[in-house]
């Protein structure tokens, strides 16, 4: 059997386009109205931005291998959002400070994850799961009197509003494209990225080739934390409010987005633009299911089945018998 | 050369550390709650722990074989909704037995679906079972869209109050589970499990039926999840399609605290059983230690992280000494 | 139990790579057939065809003249075919006994494994190699705690425990020392007498001529010659394998001159180096000197190289050009212009699923700025691959698509890119075919002529004698002998390896 | 979409069960101070944190009077088995009364009955249960939803196209509320419901769903939603910035009122409503428990609900454009996530539910 080879990110994007076009035929789809279609497409991509950014850190830790995963991302998103919210207090000139705090706190939590994983040999799955509980605990301690704050107008303008009244491209999408480019630079055009892939494939080889495995691993988890922090910062700019459960719903979809984007869950191979494609596909499917007006039970089953089909197409692992 | 060392012992008695942890937890709990070994207290604790114990035992088998099962909570939900809708609050014991069998069948079927995709289609376990978890919870919602229904109180009371020879029913169930495990451990299938989890490729070359072994781990996990579903239904007496969802991640934590490595091939089932009990005891400790409410989540998560970290810390100290 | 197996016109493709295009092999009871070929010629693939691990794309297998089709390793095993895999088929977290008897564990009536019986049977098997391994190799030892040669022995015992009719030994001697090889050969002779059919894969000519009755030569996936060993010379065999005329001559051995380079300054000085296996090693290496390290497997050679490279902790003193250094990590050693070619290329030297380019550049990315100058990187990688005459589909192809010898070239090539002053080589020609070996020898000679210091551990005594200026022989973590000039003979080398001191000084 | 922890933010009425008579064991005459236990299986929401905080606050009053000891609070995210364990631990600690915010409508029945049989006063807050002997304290969910639905229908003049964003489908509170909404809308045949989806009771999902709706139906006239999702929905409207803002249902949270005030600056004709869903029902429940422990007799005729043991608490505040300033006044020194609340005073509780 000749294997037709198509890279997963491309497959995901093609799938997204096909699904989107098909959705035009749904009772509540865009029908023949091109304006509605564009509005819907833009909206889906805009919604995918937040999932996509939160999945960026996830992409890095998954590439770093050894069952790398970050289950604390959801809690970190919430914590960063809360910190941003209370720091900014509606003032534009505090925004940069809030961003730095989000990144730093995220990085610190990620660093602690990294310490446990690299030095104490705790499996990433349970280490970050435990850390998720710890961070949620912190949020409850901080939040029990509830928090007061406000998002600054500049954040709303830069994140939640379109580029200009005439160009209806949401700023969030522009930010995402720039962000995607930076992620590409990091992964494909930096020594760190090359070392990251290396430790994802084989840590002994990496070490014997001069890669500082410990430092790279620590850096990956710290960076993933910082990116989750950035996700929280963006998210609060969009929602305008914070609440304890803000980030958690993004956690497992972020892993799914990475997998759908073709990154090997076993590490060493993958791309961020695959994750971007994955985030768009997942958001699209969720939106489609919304439009289709089915009971929740059927929707969940359809979502599960779609995911299964997608990973069956290109998520197959090598067989023992070739 | 000291080959028969700590590592050797941890390999031989993977539950060793878990048992130490349990004993420490028990002692603390006993200090805080002197009547904890009283017949009623013991029984009321054990009947609450039992569903998680069963779930963790099944999860342990999958993890030993090198996989992971994120869908166990969904299977618990299916079983719970089947029993709650089909037996009903006024059902007869015969009906209960019939649908207990049906539930076990459903669990096996759900496990077989996971196994089919993972073992035969070679999809990655974490994302596959994530996808099927949507299928299963969706299906549970389909069976029972709104919480309600249940099983007759008399049947639930059998579960709650049966204490043969003064010992909680759960003790007997645990004993049976452990005996079966010890038997399996010393059969060929047991060896296959470790071989497949340790090095699937080598196992394949040695003519181990790798695919079937993998498949069977998910079937066992599905079966155990069904047992857990039956237990939690007996405990709660009622139906709720979301009942199993929060149990999944706890079952994985229990397995790891029990000394079974997520990388596969190392550990056993006794450890995870002990781990599940330990998690329950930790909850008791939090509850009886009268710490400030707002700190509960944080302290509990921190204790779990410390418990996960402890073996690593010991290893680190040992290495320093060498 | 007479048996015969024939493979006819076997075709096997891996994706785009044609591993076998016309593979042929005949083997009968009571004979040893040597399956010979350069790296990547398809020997391992042929083995996997016979034992049912791969699906064949064409051709036919005949067992006792009847066509057979194995759907799995189980099927082949049922027909009495057992294999010693080149990459081993052991589960490291399981015990020796569990590994050997996996799928055939002796059972009690209860269906439980009779572990006691299994251990006894394992002891009996281990007795076959008694005296050639350390005493702590027991049935209950974890495989992960074993040395490579011990693992190899377990792999061999695992195959033989099947009491097969047909036994395939795919480079089973590659990580064995000479004593262990001797023992294996005694056993092979016995099995032959018992009527087993044996397929023997090795790159060591001397072994082939000692043990094989017949040969079958693969070249680029095609069988290019079969016949009786007694009808062919070593030179002809090599020509069959390589098509080419030229066969490497060891320059040093041929010239016989003493080239220890007394006039060159000392580059590396080691004083009383101690690790878990080394018990006080002192040595000096000059610039441009090729220092050989000999001895049986696992006498501390690996530790010596790893300690010098900063990969494992040590006690003692190391000086480079007179300056005391203490490396805690390989990257510090690299900064001082050291390079290490590790002993296990799959596990320690390569990133299998990454591209050849990524592998070449792994130690050097820092030198390419940010954003990385990819054009420059590609050009440099291409230069190196040409220098090594690497056979590849392209720089972006994954290393997993290369044959063993070419993969090894990548491991060495990634260091050439950094132009180190000192190379630490851990058995770099293990499992490499003659042709590629010759290329390596040429490369090493060239490097030492450029003034590079080389520490060269090899499990092949001829290489040490033929190539090195000086050879130290390790035994039990100590330098047992230092051979040089006239004392550098095979007899002395073997004697020192065994711990007998005759000639040279300790 | 994740199988998330069910956000048991609110209470519910529940399909009636076979008529069991409340059986009340005699409360042992034991003097103060009483110990009261709280069982809360979900803490990851502002409603719950505010609930716990105000419980602690109100209890201080009683402690000062020597009537109660410190509350014994079991409050952490956990599952059904975990809440059963919470309740068992409260019993083991020998509390005199338990306030429980249940994670499952039937799952705790046996455990709660065990508590009742031990002579413990058990009060379910924020979620109506049908367990003999167990009291319920909460608002009437259906009426609560009808208030805003009726307001919406009237604002639209009885016609137009709207969308609905609900909480967790199947969650009892959501079921009751949606029943109320359907009941109201059935009286307005010219109001067309274009679509309905779940916002899972969280702001971000609510926002996501609303943006999808706005992309698909740019000319929406109105939307009905509830709780935290309302602020998400309004954010989505602001982001989409349609020519005419749809009339939407809001929520009684300070954050929402502030956002509302802001929107009014640009869109003075914007219309919305906030009906409080008070966490204060729990402290009110605490007052009821203390008074019962003190031996005061409940006026059974004032109780209703499925098992005839429900204390129905009136909705404390409804904010429309007319009294927005008043609402903002309350919010002045409150945190943003503060839910407009109402805790009955001891006297109000006594007057409303107890025999004189
Ligand atoms: N073979 C391996 N298998 C699994 N994990 C490994 C392996 N080798 C290394 N690691 C992981 O990488 C981490 C770092 O390894 P190591 O200390 O050897 O390199 P390093 O961090 O570069 O050295 P240094 O700490 O001196 O900077 C280890 O703690 C371990 O978690
Ligand atoms: N799993 C695989 N996937 C892709 N190509 C492969 C695979 N295994 C082998 N090959 C390719 O098939 C060819 C034959 O490989 P094989 O391992 O049979 O060679 P060999 O003669 O055993 O070499 P060596 O002496 O190095 O062990 C090589 O070109 C190799 O790269
Ligand atoms: Mg080979
Ligand atoms: Mg060799």
Coordinates of C-alpha atoms in Angstrom, one line a residue, chain D residues 153-313:
Chain D
X153 CA -40.2 39.5 26.4
X154 CA -41.8 42.7 27.5
X155 CA -38.8 44.9 26.5
X156 CA -38.9 43.3 23.0
X157 CA -42.6 44.2 22.8
X158 CA -43.5 40.5 22.5
X159 CA -41.7 39.9 19.2
X160 CA -38.3 39.4 17.7
X161 CA -35.6 36.8 17.4
X162 CA -33.6 35.7 20.4
X163 CA -31.0 33.1 21.5
X164 CA -30.7 31.3 24.8
X165 CA -27.5 30.4 26.6
X166 CA -28.1 27.9 29.4
X167 CA -26.0 26.4 32.2
X168 CA -25.2 22.7 32.4
X169 CA -28.0 20.9 30.6
X170 CA -29.4 18.4 33.1
X171 CA -28.3 20.3 36.1
X172 CA -31.4 20.6 38.3
X173 CA -31.1 24.3 38.7
X174 CA -30.7 24.8 35.0
X175 CA -33.6 22.5 34.3
X176 CA -35.9 24.4 36.6
X177 CA -34.8 27.7 35.1
X178 CA -35.2 26.7 31.5
X179 CA -38.7 25.4 32.4
X180 CA -39.5 28.8 33.7
X181 CA -38.1 30.5 30.5
X182 CA -40.1 28.1 28.3
X183 CA -43.2 28.8 30.2
X184 CA -42.8 32.5 29.8
X185 CA -41.9 32.4 26.1
X186 CA -44.8 30.1 25.3
X187 CA -47.0 33.1 26.0
X188 CA -45.2 35.2 23.4
X189 CA -45.7 33.3 20.1
X190 CA -44.0 36.1 18.1
X191 CA -40.7 35.7 19.9
X192 CA -38.6 33.3 17.9
X193 CA -35.8 31.3 19.6
X194 CA -33.2 30.9 16.9
X195 CA -30.8 28.8 18.9
X196 CA -29.9 27.5 22.3
X197 CA -26.5 26.4 23.6
X198 CA -24.7 25.7 26.9
X199 CA -22.3 28.2 28.2
X200 CA -21.4 25.7 31.0
X201 CA -22.0 28.4 33.6
X202 CA -18.7 30.0 32.9
X203 CA -17.9 33.4 31.5
X204 CA -15.4 32.4 28.9
X205 CA -17.6 29.7 27.4
X206 CA -20.6 32.1 27.5
X207 CA -18.6 34.6 25.6
X208 CA -17.5 32.1 23.1
X209 CA -21.0 30.8 22.5
X210 CA -22.4 34.4 22.2
X211 CA -19.7 35.3 19.6
X212 CA -20.7 32.3 17.6
X213 CA -24.3 33.4 17.7
X214 CA -23.5 36.9 16.8
X215 CA -21.5 35.8 13.8
X216 CA -24.3 33.6 12.6
X217 CA -27.2 36.0 13.5
X218 CA -26.0 39.5 13.1
X219 CA -29.4 41.0 13.6
X220 CA -30.3 39.4 16.9
X221 CA -33.0 41.2 18.9
X222 CA -32.3 39.7 22.3
X223 CA -30.8 37.0 24.4
X224 CA -31.6 35.3 27.6
X225 CA -28.8 33.9 29.8
X226 CA -28.0 33.4 33.5
X227 CA -25.3 33.9 36.0
X228 CA -21.7 34.4 35.1
X229 CA -22.3 33.7 31.4
X230 CA -24.1 37.0 31.2
X231 CA -21.0 39.0 31.5
X232 CA -19.3 36.9 28.9
X233 CA -22.3 37.4 26.6
X234 CA -22.2 41.1 27.0
X235 CA -18.4 41.2 26.3
X236 CA -19.1 39.3 23.1
X237 CA -21.7 41.8 22.1
X238 CA -19.3 44.7 22.8
X239 CA -16.6 43.0 20.8
X240 CA -18.9 42.3 17.8
X241 CA -20.2 45.8 18.1
X242 CA -23.4 45.4 16.1
X243 CA -25.3 48.4 14.8
X244 CA -28.0 47.8 17.5
X245 CA -27.2 46.0 20.7
X246 CA -29.6 43.2 21.4
X247 CA -31.6 43.4 24.6
X248 CA -29.9 40.9 27.0
X249 CA -30.3 39.4 30.4
X250 CA -27.6 40.2 32.8
X251 CA -26.6 39.1 36.3
X252 CA -26.5 40.5 39.8
X253 CA -22.7 40.8 40.1
X254 CA -20.9 44.0 40.6
X255 CA -18.6 43.4 37.7
X256 CA -21.7 43.2 35.5
X257 CA -23.2 46.4 36.9
X258 CA -19.9 48.2 36.2
X259 CA -19.7 47.0 32.7
X260 CA -23.3 47.9 32.2
X261 CA -22.6 51.5 33.3
X262 CA -19.7 51.6 30.9
X263 CA -21.8 50.4 27.9
X264 CA -24.4 53.0 28.7
X265 CA -21.8 55.7 28.0
X266 CA -21.7 54.8 24.4
X267 CA -25.1 53.2 24.0
X268 CA -27.5 55.1 26.2
X269 CA -30.4 53.1 25.0
X270 CA -28.9 49.7 26.0
X271 CA -31.3 47.6 28.1
X272 CA -30.5 44.8 30.5
X273 CA -31.6 43.4 33.8
X274 CA -29.8 41.9 36.8
X275 CA -31.7 39.5 39.1
X276 CA -29.6 38.6 42.1
X277 CA -28.9 35.0 42.8
X278 CA -27.8 35.4 46.4
X279 CA -25.2 33.2 48.1
X280 CA -26.7 34.7 51.2
X281 CA -29.2 31.8 51.3
X282 CA -26.6 29.8 53.0
X283 CA -26.0 32.2 56.0
X284 CA -29.8 32.5 56.1
X285 CA -29.8 28.7 56.4
X286 CA -27.3 29.0 59.2
X287 CA -29.6 31.3 61.1
X288 CA -32.4 28.9 60.6
X289 CA -30.2 26.1 61.9
X290 CA -29.2 28.0 65.0
X291 CA -32.8 28.9 65.9
X292 CA -33.9 25.3 65.4
X293 CA -31.1 24.2 67.7
X294 CA -32.2 26.7 70.2
X295 CA -35.5 24.9 70.3
X296 CA -37.6 27.4 68.4
X297 CA -40.5 25.8 66.5
X298 CA -40.6 26.0 62.7
X299 CA -44.0 27.1 61.3
X300 CA -44.5 24.2 58.9
X301 CA -47.2 26.0 57.1
X302 CA -44.6 28.5 55.8
X303 CA -42.6 25.7 54.2
X304 CA -43.0 24.4 50.7
X305 CA -41.1 22.4 48.1
X306 CA -41.0 18.8 47.2
X307 CA -40.8 17.3 50.6
X308 CA -42.6 20.1 52.4
X309 CA -39.4 21.2 54.2
X310 CA -38.2 23.9 51.9
X311 CA -37.6 27.5 53.2
X312 CA -38.1 29.6 50.1
X313 CA -36.0 32.8 50.3

